Coordinates of C-alpha atoms in Angstrom, one line a residue:
M1 CA 0.0 0.0 0.0
H2 CA 1.1 3.2 -1.0
S3 CA 2.3 5.7 1.9
P4 CA 1.4 9.3 2.3
T5 CA 4.6 9.3 4.5
A6 CA 6.8 8.5 2.1
D7 CA 5.9 10.9 -0.7
Y8 CA 6.2 14.0 2.0
F9 CA 9.8 12.5 3.2
T10 CA 11.0 11.9 -0.5
T11 CA 9.4 16.0 -1.4
A12 CA 11.4 17.3 2.0
F13 CA 14.4 15.5 1.0
A14 CA 14.8 16.7 -2.7
D15 CA 13.4 20.4 -1.8
S16 CA 15.6 20.9 1.6
M17 CA 17.9 24.1 1.1
A18 CA 20.3 21.9 3.6
G19 CA 22.3 18.9 2.4
M20 CA 20.5 15.7 3.2
A21 CA 21.5 11.7 2.7
L22 CA 21.1 8.7 3.5
V23 CA 24.3 7.0 4.6
G24 CA 24.9 2.8 5.0
L25 CA 26.4 2.1 8.1
D26 CA 29.4 1.4 6.4
G27 CA 30.0 5.2 5.6
R28 CA 28.5 5.3 2.5
W29 CA 26.3 7.0 0.8
L30 CA 22.9 5.5 0.0
E31 CA 20.8 8.8 -1.7
V32 CA 21.9 12.4 -1.6
N33 CA 20.0 15.5 -2.3
P34 CA 20.6 18.2 -4.5
A35 CA 21.7 20.5 -1.9
L36 CA 24.3 18.5 -0.7
C37 CA 25.5 18.1 -4.0
R38 CA 25.8 22.0 -4.6
I39 CA 27.5 22.2 -0.8
L40 CA 30.1 19.8 -2.2
G41 CA 30.6 20.5 -5.7
Y42 CA 30.1 17.1 -6.7
R43 CA 27.6 15.0 -9.1
R44 CA 25.2 12.9 -6.7
E45 CA 27.0 9.6 -8.9
A46 CA 30.5 10.9 -8.0
L47 CA 29.1 11.2 -4.1
L48 CA 27.0 7.8 -4.1
A49 CA 30.1 5.9 -5.5
C50 CA 32.2 7.2 -2.3
S51 CA 32.2 7.3 1.8
F52 CA 31.5 10.7 3.8
R53 CA 35.4 9.5 4.8
D54 CA 36.2 10.2 1.9
L55 CA 35.6 14.0 1.6
T56 CA 36.1 14.9 5.5
H57 CA 38.6 16.9 6.5
A58 CA 41.4 14.2 8.5
D59 CA 41.6 16.5 11.7
D60 CA 37.4 16.2 12.1
L61 CA 37.3 12.8 11.0
P62 CA 38.1 11.0 14.4
A63 CA 35.5 12.9 16.5
D64 CA 32.9 12.2 13.9
L65 CA 33.4 8.6 14.3
Q66 CA 33.2 8.6 17.7
L67 CA 29.9 10.0 17.9
L68 CA 28.9 7.6 15.0
D69 CA 30.4 4.6 17.6
R70 CA 28.1 6.5 20.7
L71 CA 25.1 6.5 18.3
L72 CA 24.8 3.0 16.8
A73 CA 25.9 1.6 20.2
G74 CA 22.5 3.2 21.7
E75 CA 24.4 5.6 23.8
I76 CA 23.0 8.8 22.2
S77 CA 19.9 9.2 19.8
T78 CA 21.7 12.3 17.3
Y79 CA 24.4 14.3 17.0
N80 CA 25.6 17.6 15.9
L81 CA 29.2 18.5 14.7
E82 CA 30.6 21.3 13.0
K83 CA 33.0 20.0 10.3
R84 CA 35.0 20.3 7.7
Y85 CA 34.4 18.6 4.1
W86 CA 36.7 18.5 1.1
H87 CA 35.1 20.4 -2.3
A88 CA 35.3 19.4 -5.5
D89 CA 37.3 22.6 -6.3
G90 CA 40.0 21.5 -3.5
R91 CA 38.5 24.4 -0.7
V92 CA 37.2 23.3 2.5
V93 CA 33.7 23.6 3.4
W94 CA 32.6 24.1 7.1
G95 CA 29.1 22.0 7.2
L96 CA 27.1 21.7 10.4
L97 CA 25.8 18.2 10.8
T98 CA 23.3 16.1 12.7
V99 CA 22.7 13.0 12.1
S100 CA 20.1 10.4 13.7
L101 CA 19.6 6.1 13.4
V102 CA 17.3 4.6 11.3
R103 CA 16.4 0.9 12.9
D104 CA 14.1 -1.5 11.2
A105 CA 10.8 -2.9 12.5
V106 CA 12.4 -5.1 15.1
G107 CA 15.1 -2.4 16.2
A108 CA 18.1 -3.3 14.7
A109 CA 20.5 -0.3 12.9
E110 CA 19.0 0.2 9.1
C111 CA 20.9 3.3 7.9
L112 CA 21.7 6.6 8.9
I113 CA 19.8 10.3 7.9
A114 CA 22.6 13.1 7.7
Q115 CA 22.1 16.9 7.3
V116 CA 24.3 19.3 6.3
V117 CA 23.8 22.9 6.9
D118 CA 26.4 25.1 5.0
I119 CA 28.3 27.3 7.6
T120 CA 31.1 28.6 5.7
P121 CA 30.4 32.2 5.5
Q122 CA 30.1 32.2 9.2
K123 CA 33.2 30.2 10.0
T124 CA 35.0 32.7 7.3
A125 CA 33.6 36.1 9.0
A126 CA 34.7 34.4 12.6
D127 CA 38.1 33.5 11.2
D128 CA 38.6 37.3 9.8
Q129 CA 37.3 39.1 13.2
H130 CA 39.7 36.9 14.9
A131 CA 42.3 38.1 12.4
F132 CA 41.5 41.9 12.8
F133 CA 41.4 41.3 16.7
T134 CA 44.9 39.6 16.6
Q135 CA 46.8 41.8 14.2
S136 CA 45.5 45.0 15.4
A137 CA 48.2 47.5 16.5
D138 CA 45.7 49.3 19.1
L139 CA 44.9 47.8 22.3
L140 CA 41.9 46.2 21.7
A141 CA 39.8 44.2 24.3
I142 CA 36.2 42.2 25.7
A143 CA 35.5 43.2 29.1
R144 CA 32.5 42.0 31.6
T145 CA 30.4 44.2 34.3
D146 CA 32.0 42.7 37.0
G147 CA 35.5 44.5 36.4
Y148 CA 37.5 41.9 34.6
L149 CA 38.8 42.0 31.2
A150 CA 37.3 38.7 29.3
R151 CA 40.0 38.7 26.0
V152 CA 43.1 41.1 25.3
N153 CA 44.6 41.1 22.0
P154 CA 48.4 40.6 21.4
A155 CA 49.0 44.5 21.4
W156 CA 48.6 44.8 25.2
T157 CA 51.6 42.9 25.9
D158 CA 53.5 44.9 23.2
A159 CA 52.7 48.1 25.3
L160 CA 52.5 47.0 28.9
G161 CA 54.8 43.7 29.0
W162 CA 51.6 41.5 31.0
N163 CA 50.5 38.3 29.1
E164 CA 46.7 38.3 28.5
D165 CA 46.5 35.7 31.6
D166 CA 48.0 38.2 34.1
L167 CA 46.0 41.2 32.2
T168 CA 42.4 39.0 32.5
S169 CA 43.2 37.1 35.7
R170 CA 42.9 40.7 37.9
P171 CA 40.3 43.3 38.2
F172 CA 41.3 45.7 35.4
I173 CA 41.0 48.5 38.4
E174 CA 44.4 47.2 40.1
F175 CA 46.5 47.8 37.0
V176 CA 45.1 51.8 37.1
H177 CA 47.0 54.5 38.5
P178 CA 46.0 55.0 42.2
D179 CA 45.2 58.8 41.2
D180 CA 42.8 57.5 38.1
Q181 CA 41.2 54.8 39.9
A182 CA 37.8 57.3 41.0
A183 CA 37.5 58.4 37.6
T184 CA 37.6 55.1 35.6
R185 CA 35.4 53.4 38.1
A186 CA 32.9 56.3 37.2
E187 CA 33.1 55.8 33.7
A188 CA 32.9 52.4 33.6
D189 CA 29.5 52.9 35.9
K190 CA 28.5 55.1 33.6
I191 CA 29.0 52.8 30.7
Y192 CA 27.9 49.7 33.0
R193 CA 24.4 52.0 32.5
G194 CA 24.5 52.0 28.9
G195 CA 26.9 54.7 28.0
V196 CA 29.5 54.9 25.7
T197 CA 32.9 56.2 26.4
R198 CA 34.6 58.3 24.0
G199 CA 38.4 59.5 24.6
F200 CA 38.5 59.1 28.2
R201 CA 42.0 58.7 29.8
N202 CA 43.8 57.1 32.5
R203 CA 47.4 55.4 33.7
Y204 CA 47.8 51.8 33.1
R205 CA 50.6 50.5 35.1
R206 CA 52.9 48.2 32.9
V207 CA 54.9 45.0 33.9
D208 CA 58.3 47.0 35.4
G209 CA 55.9 49.7 37.6
S210 CA 55.6 52.3 35.0
Y211 CA 52.8 53.5 33.8
R212 CA 51.8 54.3 30.1
W213 CA 48.8 56.7 28.9
L214 CA 45.5 54.9 27.8
E215 CA 43.1 56.6 25.8
W216 CA 39.6 54.3 25.8
S217 CA 36.8 54.4 23.5
T218 CA 34.2 51.6 24.7
H219 CA 30.5 50.6 24.5
A220 CA 28.3 48.0 26.4
T221 CA 26.1 45.4 24.1
A222 CA 22.6 44.4 25.1
G223 CA 24.4 41.0 26.2
G224 CA 26.2 42.8 29.0
M225 CA 30.1 42.6 27.3
L226 CA 32.2 45.6 26.8
Y227 CA 33.7 46.5 23.7
C228 CA 37.1 48.7 24.2
S229 CA 39.4 50.3 21.9
V230 CA 42.3 52.0 23.4
R231 CA 44.9 53.5 22.4
D232 CA 48.8 54.1 23.8
I233 CA 49.1 58.0 23.9

């Protein structure tokens, strides 16, 4: 008897914007949809002739196989993983992979359903932001409202001599010149209340005990983090 459910699945499989595949327990693709072919750059026939292992970046394969073993052992019912695939043109494609197990009528493992969402643009943007943060000549920092710096870029070490662990493990006010601490606390309170700082100046202690004048531009986000661009003046 014909099953309407089967028709719905077939239509969803074919029309999905996400890459989808039925995968054998041996890792070979049994069926792939057009979106997966587009994401990976291969024709359907080429994908069906190989295994997901063949196109997975070697650094990401162990984590994938470990999760797959747990899925087949019944320890988990599904898993998600950000992983890299090799595109047909040789470049790396980042995918958000979701895998679940299909069992037959008696509960035996039959095949896998895999869904792949292309997250390459997001990963590229994150890499660009990281490069901007780490390579900037300005002192860049992300601070919390508890009075600690959460993250600083290497320019802080160049200017002050402290490493990132030094600067993030103690309240930032401890590095401020005693004569500037009251003004700094007042400025911080203003930012915590949603204000914006432009051109605030104070003296920060170097690792050798001397002080450097810094000029701060800071704003707070709705999530409670403070983004700081600081110049050594």
